[in-house]
Coordinates of C-alpha atoms and ligand atoms in Angstrom, one line a residue:
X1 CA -21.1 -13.5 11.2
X2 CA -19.8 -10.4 9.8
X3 CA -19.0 -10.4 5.7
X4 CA -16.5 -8.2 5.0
X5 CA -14.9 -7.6 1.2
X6 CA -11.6 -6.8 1.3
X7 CA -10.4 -4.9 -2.2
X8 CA -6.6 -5.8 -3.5
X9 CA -5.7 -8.7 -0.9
X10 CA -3.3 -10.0 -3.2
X11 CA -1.0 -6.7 -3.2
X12 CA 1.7 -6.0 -0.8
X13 CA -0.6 -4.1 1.8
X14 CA -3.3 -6.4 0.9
X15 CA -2.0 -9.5 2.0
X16 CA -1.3 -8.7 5.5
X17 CA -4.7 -7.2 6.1
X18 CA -6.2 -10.2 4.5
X19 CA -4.2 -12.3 6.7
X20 CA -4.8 -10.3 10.1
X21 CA -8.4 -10.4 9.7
X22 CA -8.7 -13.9 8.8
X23 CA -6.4 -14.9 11.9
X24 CA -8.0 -12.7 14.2
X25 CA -11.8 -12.9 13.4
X26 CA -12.8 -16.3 12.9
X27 CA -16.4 -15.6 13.0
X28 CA -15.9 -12.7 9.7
X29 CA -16.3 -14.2 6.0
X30 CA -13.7 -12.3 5.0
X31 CA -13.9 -12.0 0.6
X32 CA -10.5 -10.7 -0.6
X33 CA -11.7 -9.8 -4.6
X34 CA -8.8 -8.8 -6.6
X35 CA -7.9 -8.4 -10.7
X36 CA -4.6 -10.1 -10.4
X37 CA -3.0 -7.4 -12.3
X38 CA 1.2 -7.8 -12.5
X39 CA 0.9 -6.6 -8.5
X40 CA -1.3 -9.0 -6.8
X41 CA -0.3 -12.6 -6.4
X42 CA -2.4 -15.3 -5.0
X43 CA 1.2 -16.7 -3.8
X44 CA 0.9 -14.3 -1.1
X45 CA -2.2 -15.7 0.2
X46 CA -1.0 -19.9 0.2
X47 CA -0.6 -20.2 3.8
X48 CA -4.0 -18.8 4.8
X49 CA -6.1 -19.9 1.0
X50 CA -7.4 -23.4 2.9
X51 CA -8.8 -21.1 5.8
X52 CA -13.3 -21.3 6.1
X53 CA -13.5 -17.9 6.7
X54 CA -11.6 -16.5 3.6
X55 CA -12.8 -16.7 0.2
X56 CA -11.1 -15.2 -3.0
X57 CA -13.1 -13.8 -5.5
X58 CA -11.3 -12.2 -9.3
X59 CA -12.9 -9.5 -10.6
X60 CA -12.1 -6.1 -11.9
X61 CA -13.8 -3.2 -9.6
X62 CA -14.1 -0.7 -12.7
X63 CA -16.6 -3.6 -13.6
X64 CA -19.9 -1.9 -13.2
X65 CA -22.1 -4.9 -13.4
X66 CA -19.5 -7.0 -12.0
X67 CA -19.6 -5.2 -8.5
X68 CA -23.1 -4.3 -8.5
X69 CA -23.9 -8.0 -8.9
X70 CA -21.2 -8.8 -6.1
X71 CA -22.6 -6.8 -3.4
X72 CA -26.3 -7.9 -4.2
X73 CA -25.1 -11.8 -4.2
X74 CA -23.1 -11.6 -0.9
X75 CA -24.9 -8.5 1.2
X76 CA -21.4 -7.4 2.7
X77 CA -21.5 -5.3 5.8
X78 CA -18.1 -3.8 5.4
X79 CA -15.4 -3.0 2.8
X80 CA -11.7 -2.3 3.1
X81 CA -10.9 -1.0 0.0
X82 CA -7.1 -1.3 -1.0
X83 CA -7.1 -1.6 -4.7
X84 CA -5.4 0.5 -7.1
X85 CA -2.7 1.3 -9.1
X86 CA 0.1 2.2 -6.6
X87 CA 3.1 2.8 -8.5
X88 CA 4.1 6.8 -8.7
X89 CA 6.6 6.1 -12.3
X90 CA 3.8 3.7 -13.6
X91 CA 1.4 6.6 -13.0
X92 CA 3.8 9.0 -14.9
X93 CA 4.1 6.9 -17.8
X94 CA 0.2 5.6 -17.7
X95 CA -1.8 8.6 -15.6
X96 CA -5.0 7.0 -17.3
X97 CA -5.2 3.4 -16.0
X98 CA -5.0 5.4 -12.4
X99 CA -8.0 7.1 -13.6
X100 CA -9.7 4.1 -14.3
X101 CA -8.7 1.8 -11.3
X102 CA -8.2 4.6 -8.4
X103 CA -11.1 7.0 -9.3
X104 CA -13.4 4.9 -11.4
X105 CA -13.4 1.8 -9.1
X106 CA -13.5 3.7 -6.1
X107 CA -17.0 5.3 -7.5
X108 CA -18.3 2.3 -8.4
X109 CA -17.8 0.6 -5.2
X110 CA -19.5 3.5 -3.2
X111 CA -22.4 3.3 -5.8
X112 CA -22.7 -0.7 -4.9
X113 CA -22.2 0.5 -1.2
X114 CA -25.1 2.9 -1.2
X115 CA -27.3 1.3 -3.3
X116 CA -27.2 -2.4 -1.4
X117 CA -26.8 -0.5 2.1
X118 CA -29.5 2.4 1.5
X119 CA -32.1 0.3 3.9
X120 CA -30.1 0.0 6.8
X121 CA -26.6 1.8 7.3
X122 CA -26.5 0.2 11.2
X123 CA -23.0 -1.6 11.5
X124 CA -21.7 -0.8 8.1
X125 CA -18.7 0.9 7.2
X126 CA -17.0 1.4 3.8
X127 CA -13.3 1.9 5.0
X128 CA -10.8 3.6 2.5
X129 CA -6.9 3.3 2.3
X130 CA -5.6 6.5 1.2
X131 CA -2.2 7.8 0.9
X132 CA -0.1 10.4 2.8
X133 CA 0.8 11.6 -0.9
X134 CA -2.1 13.7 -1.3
X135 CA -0.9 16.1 1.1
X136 CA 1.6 17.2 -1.9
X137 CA 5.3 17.7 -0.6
X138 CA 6.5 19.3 2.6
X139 CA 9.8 21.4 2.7
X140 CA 12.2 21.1 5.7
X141 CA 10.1 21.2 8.2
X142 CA 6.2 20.5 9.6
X143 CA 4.4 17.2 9.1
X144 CA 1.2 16.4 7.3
X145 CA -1.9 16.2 9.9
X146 CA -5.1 15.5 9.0
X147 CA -6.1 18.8 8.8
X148 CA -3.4 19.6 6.4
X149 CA -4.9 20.7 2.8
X150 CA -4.5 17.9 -0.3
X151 CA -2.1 19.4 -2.8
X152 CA -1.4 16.1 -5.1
X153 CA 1.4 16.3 -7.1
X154 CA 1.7 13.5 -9.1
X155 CA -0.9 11.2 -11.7
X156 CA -1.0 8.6 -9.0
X157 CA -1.6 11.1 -5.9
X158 CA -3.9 13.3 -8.1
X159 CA -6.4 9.5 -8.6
X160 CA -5.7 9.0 -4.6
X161 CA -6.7 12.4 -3.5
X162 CA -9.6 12.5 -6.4
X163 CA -11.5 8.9 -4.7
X164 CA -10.8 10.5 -1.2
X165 CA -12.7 13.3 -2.2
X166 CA -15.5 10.9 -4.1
X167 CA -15.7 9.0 -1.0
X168 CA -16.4 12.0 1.6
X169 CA -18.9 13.5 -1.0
X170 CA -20.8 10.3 -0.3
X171 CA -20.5 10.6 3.0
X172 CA -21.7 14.3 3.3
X173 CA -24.6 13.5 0.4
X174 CA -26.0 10.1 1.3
X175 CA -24.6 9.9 4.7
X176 CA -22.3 6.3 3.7
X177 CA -20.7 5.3 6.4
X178 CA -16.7 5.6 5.8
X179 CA -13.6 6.4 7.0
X180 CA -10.0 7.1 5.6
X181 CA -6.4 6.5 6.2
X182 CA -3.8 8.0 4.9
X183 CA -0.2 6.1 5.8
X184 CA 3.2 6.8 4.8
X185 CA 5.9 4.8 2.9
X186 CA 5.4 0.8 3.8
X187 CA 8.1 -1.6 3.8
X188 CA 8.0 -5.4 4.3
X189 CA 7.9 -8.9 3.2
X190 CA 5.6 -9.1 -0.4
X191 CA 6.7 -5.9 -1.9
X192 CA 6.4 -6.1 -6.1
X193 CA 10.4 -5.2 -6.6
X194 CA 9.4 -1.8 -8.5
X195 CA 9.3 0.1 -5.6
X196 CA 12.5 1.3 -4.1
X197 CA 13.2 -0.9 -1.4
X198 CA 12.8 -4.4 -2.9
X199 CA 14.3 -3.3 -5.9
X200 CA 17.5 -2.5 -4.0
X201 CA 17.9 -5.9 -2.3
X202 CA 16.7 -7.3 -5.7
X203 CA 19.7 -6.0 -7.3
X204 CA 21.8 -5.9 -4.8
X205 CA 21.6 -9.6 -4.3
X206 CA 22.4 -10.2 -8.1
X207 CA 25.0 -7.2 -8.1
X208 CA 22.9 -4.8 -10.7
X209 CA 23.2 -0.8 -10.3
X210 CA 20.8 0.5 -7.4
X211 CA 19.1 3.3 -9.2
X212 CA 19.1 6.7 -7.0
X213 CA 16.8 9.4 -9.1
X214 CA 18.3 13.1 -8.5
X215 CA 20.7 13.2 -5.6
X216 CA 19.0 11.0 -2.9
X217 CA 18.0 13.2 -0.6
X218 CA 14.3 12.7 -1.1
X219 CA 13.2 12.1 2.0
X220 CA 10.2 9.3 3.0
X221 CA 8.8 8.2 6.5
X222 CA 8.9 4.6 6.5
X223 CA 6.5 2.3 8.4
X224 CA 6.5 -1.8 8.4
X225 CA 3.4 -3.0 6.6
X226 CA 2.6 -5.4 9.3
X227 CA 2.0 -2.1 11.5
X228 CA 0.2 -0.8 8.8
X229 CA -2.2 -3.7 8.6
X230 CA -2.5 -3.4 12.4
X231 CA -3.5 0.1 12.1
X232 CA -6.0 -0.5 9.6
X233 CA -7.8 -2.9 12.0
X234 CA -8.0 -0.9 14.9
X235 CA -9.5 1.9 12.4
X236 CA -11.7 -0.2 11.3
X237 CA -13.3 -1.8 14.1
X238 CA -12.6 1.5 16.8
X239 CA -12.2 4.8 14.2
X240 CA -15.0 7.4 14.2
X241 CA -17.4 7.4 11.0
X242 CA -16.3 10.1 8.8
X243 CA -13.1 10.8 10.5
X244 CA -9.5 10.9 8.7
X245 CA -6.4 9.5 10.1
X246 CA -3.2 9.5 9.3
X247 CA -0.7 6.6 9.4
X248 CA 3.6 6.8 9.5
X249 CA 6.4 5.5 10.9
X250 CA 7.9 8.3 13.0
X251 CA 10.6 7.4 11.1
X252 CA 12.4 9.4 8.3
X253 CA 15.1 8.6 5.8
X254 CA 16.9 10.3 2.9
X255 CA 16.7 7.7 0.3
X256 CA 20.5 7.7 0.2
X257 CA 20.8 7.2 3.5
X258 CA 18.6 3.9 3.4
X259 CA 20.1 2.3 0.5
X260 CA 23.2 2.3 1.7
X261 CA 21.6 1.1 5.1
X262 CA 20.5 -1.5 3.0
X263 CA 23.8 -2.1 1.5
X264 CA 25.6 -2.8 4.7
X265 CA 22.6 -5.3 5.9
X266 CA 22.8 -7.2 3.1
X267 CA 26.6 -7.2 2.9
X268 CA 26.9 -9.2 6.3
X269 CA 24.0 -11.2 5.2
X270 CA 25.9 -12.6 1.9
X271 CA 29.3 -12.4 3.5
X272 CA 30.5 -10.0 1.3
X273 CA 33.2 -7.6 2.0
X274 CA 32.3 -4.5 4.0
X275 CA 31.2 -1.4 1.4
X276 CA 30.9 -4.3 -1.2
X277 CA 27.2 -3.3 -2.3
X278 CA 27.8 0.3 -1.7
X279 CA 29.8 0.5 -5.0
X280 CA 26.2 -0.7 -7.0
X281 CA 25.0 2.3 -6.1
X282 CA 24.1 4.9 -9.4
X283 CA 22.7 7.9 -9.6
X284 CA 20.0 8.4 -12.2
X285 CA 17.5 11.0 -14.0
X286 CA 15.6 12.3 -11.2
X287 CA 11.7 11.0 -11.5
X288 CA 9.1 13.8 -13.2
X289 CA 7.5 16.3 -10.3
X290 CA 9.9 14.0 -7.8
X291 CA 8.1 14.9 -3.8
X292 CA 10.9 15.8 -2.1
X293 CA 9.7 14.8 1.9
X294 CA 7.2 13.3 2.9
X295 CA 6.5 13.1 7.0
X296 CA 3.1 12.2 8.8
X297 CA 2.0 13.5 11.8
X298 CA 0.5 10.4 13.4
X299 CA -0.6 11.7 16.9
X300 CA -4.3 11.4 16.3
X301 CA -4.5 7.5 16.1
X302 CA -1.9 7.3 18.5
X303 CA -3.9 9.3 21.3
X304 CA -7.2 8.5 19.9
X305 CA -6.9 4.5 19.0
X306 CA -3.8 3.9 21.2
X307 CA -1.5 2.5 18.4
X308 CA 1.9 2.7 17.7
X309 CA 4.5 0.8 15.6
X310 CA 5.7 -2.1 17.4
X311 CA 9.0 -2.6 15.4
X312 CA 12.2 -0.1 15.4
X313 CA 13.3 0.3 11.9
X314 CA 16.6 -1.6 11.2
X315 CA 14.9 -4.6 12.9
X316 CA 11.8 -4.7 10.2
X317 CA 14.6 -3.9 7.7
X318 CA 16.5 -7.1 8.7
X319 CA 13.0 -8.9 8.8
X320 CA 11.9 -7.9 5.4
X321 CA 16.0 -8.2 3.7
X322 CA 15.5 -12.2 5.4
X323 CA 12.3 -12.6 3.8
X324 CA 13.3 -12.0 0.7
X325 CA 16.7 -14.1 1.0
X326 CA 14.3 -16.7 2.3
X327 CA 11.9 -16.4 -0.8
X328 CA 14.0 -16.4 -3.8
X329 CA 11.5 -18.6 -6.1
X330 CA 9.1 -15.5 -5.2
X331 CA 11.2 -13.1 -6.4
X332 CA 12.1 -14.5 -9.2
X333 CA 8.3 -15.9 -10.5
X334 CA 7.5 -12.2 -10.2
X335 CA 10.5 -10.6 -12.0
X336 CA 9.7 -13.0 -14.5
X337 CA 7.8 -11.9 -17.4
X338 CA 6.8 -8.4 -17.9
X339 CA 8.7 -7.0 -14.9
X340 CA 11.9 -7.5 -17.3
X341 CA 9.7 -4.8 -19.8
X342 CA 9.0 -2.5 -17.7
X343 CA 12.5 -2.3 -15.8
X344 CA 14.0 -2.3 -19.1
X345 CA 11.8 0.7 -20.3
X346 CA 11.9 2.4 -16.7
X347 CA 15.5 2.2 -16.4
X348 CA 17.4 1.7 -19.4
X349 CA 14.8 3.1 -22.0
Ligands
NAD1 P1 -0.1 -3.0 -4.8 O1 0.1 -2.4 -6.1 O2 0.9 -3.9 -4.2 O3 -1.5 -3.9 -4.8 C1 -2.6 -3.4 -5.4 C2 -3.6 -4.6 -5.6 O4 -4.8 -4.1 -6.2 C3 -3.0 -5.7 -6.4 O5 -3.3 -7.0 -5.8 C4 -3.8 -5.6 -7.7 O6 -4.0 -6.8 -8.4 C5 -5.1 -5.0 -7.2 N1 -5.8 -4.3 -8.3 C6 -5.3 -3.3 -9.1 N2 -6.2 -2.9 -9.9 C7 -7.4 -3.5 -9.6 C8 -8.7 -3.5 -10.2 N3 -9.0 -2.7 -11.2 N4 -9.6 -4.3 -9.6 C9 -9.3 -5.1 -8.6 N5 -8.1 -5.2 -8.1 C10 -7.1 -4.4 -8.6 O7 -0.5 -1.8 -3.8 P2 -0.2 -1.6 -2.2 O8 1.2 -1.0 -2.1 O9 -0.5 -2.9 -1.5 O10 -1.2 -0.5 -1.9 C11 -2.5 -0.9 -1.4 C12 -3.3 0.4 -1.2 O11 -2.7 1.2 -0.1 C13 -3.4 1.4 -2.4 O12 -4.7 1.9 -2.3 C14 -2.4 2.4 -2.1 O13 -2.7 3.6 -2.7 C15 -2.4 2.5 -0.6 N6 -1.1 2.9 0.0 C16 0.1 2.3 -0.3 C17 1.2 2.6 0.4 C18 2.5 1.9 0.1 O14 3.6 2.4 0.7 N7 2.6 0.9 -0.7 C19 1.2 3.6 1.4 C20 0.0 4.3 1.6 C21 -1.2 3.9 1.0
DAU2 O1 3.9 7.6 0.7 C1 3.1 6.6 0.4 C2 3.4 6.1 -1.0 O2 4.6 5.4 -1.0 C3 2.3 5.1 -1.5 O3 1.1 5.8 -1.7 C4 2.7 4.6 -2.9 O4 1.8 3.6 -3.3 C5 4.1 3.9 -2.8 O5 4.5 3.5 -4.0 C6 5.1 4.9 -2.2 O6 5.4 5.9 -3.1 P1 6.9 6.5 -3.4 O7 7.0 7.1 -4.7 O8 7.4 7.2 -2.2 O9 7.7 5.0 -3.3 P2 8.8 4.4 -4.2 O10 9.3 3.2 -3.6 O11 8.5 4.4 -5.7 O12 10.0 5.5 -4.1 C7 10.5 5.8 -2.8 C8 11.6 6.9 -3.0 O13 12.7 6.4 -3.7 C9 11.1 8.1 -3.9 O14 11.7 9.3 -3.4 C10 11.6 7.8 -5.3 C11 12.9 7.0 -4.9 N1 13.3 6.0 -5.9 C12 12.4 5.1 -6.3 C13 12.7 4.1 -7.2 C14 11.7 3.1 -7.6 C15 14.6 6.0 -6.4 O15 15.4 6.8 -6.1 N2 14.9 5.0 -7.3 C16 14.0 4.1 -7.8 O16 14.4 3.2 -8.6

């Protein structure tokens, strides 16, 4: 039996790792231990919650004595850690609960690491989910590798980059067993409707503006979650210890170009008129310090691991545009509430 804590399984990523590994490995106590903050939601968990090898724990990771007690009580042997603060505007108008959560949990979670694993590091492995956006912004051209150097540019990708660092300088000093990930943009069924895509089919199903910052032609390399989740598996249980791979889609779009994508799926999914959602479309003040192209060079895990994406893009798109037709009542419980404050104060403020 191998008991593996799984940080933030009640977030958009989150959930489908949670629910990969408790499908997969039956013989794994798999502990998802999340704050619940507005982005995680136990309702993403309901179909898999009754399963005996999961077991959900709430708690707050910059909790000191919370976490230290946590790994003493249930002696994990590995940890994907996933929790943060993930929201790039959130970070712009709050830089110091990314602080807190992103750098400040992360160190205290390699403290409880090292301090409960300091006997006996065989068959442990403290796995962390980075992002692609501490590789800064690219121009035109070239693709972040592994080997490219971090150049964060934003509150949220400066906290990313910052526990990446933490987390190889434990590595290198105590010799913790980790690895990293860093994926691109994820799309997919559970996305919290403040980031781009689910706010689009959000407000395009209730015919609200679709708000473009600058011109649109930020560009972002999009990858399903699903394949995300299926990445982060085979890194876990195949990657090498201290090794850094990147994660993407192989699959770039101007964010122009995939609203109005968007737009013409949706409009043949409501039976409304062809270019009907188009005309929501509005441009807006360009966000602070706005990446302008982000693109992953994921040949590493692809040669290395053997994986791929399994989905071409517009079908995931349709996938994730009918899941959230088909979940309405999710939708709305989490725009409920104090989404309606911060859309109000992020767009109309
Ligand atoms: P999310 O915001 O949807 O979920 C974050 C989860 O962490 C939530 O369930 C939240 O309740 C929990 N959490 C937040 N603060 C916490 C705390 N102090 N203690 C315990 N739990 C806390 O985020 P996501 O999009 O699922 O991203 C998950 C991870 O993947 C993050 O580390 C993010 O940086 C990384 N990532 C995200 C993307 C993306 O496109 N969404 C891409 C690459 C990497
Ligand atoms: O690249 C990985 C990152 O992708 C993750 O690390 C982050 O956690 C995740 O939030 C995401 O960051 P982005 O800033 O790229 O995602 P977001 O959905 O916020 O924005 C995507 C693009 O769309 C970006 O260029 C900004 C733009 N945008 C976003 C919103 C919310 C708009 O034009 N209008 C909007 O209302």
């Amino acid at each position: 039996m191998r008991k593996l804590l799984i940080t933030g399984g009640a977030g958009f990523i989150g959930n489908h790792v949670v629910r990969l590994f408790v499908n997969q490995y039956p013989d794994y106590s798999i502990f998802n231990l999340d704050a619940l903050t507005y982005a995680g939601n136990l309702e993403n968990l309901k179909d898999i919650e009754q399963a005996s090898n999961y077991h959900f724990i709430k708690g707050d990771i910059t909790n000191e004595a919370f976490i230290d007690r946590l790994f003493g009580e249930h002696q994990f042997d590995g940890v994907i850690h996933l929790a943060a603060e993930s929201h790039v505007d959130r970070s712009i108008s709050d830089p110091l609960a990314f602080v807190k959560t992103n750098i400040l949990g992360t160190v205290n979670l390699l403290n409880s690491a090292r301090k409960h694993w300091s006997n006996n590091y065989d068959g442990k492995l403290f796995y962390h989910i980075s992002t692609d956006e501490v590789y800064g912004s690219l121009g035109d051209s070239g693709f972040f590798k592994e080997t490219t150097s971090y150049d964060p540019q934003s509150p949220y990708s400066a906290s990313k980059a910052s526990s990446d660092h933490f987390v190889r300088a434990y590595a290198n000093t105590y010799k913790l067993p980790v690895v990293i990930s860093n994926c691109s943009n994820n799309y997919g069924p559970n996305q919290f409707p403040e980031k781009l895509l689910p706010l689009c089919i959000h407000n395009i199903r209730n015919n609200k503006p679709l708000p473009i910052y600058g011109k649109g032609d930020n560009i972002r390399d999009w990858l399903y979650v699903i394949d995300h989740a299926r990445a982060i598996d085979k890194i876990f249980h195949h990657g090498k210890r201290e090794e850094t791979y990147n994660i993407g889609g192989f699959n770039e779009w101007k964010n122009l170009d995939i609203v109005e994508l968007l737009c013409d799926i949706m409009d043949k999914k409501l039976g409304r008129q062809v270019g009907q959602s188009r005309t929501l479309i509005t441009f807006v003040k360009d966000r602070a310090g706005h990446d302008k192209r982000y693109a992953i060079d994921a040949s590493k895990i692809k040669e290395e691991l053997g994986w791929e994406p399994s989905l071409q893009f517009e079908e995931g798109l349709e996938k994730t545009v009918d899941w959230y037709l088909n979940n309405q009542k999710w939708l709305d419980h989490v725009t409920s509430g104090d989404y309606q404050n911060y859309y109000q104060k992020q767009y109309q403020g």
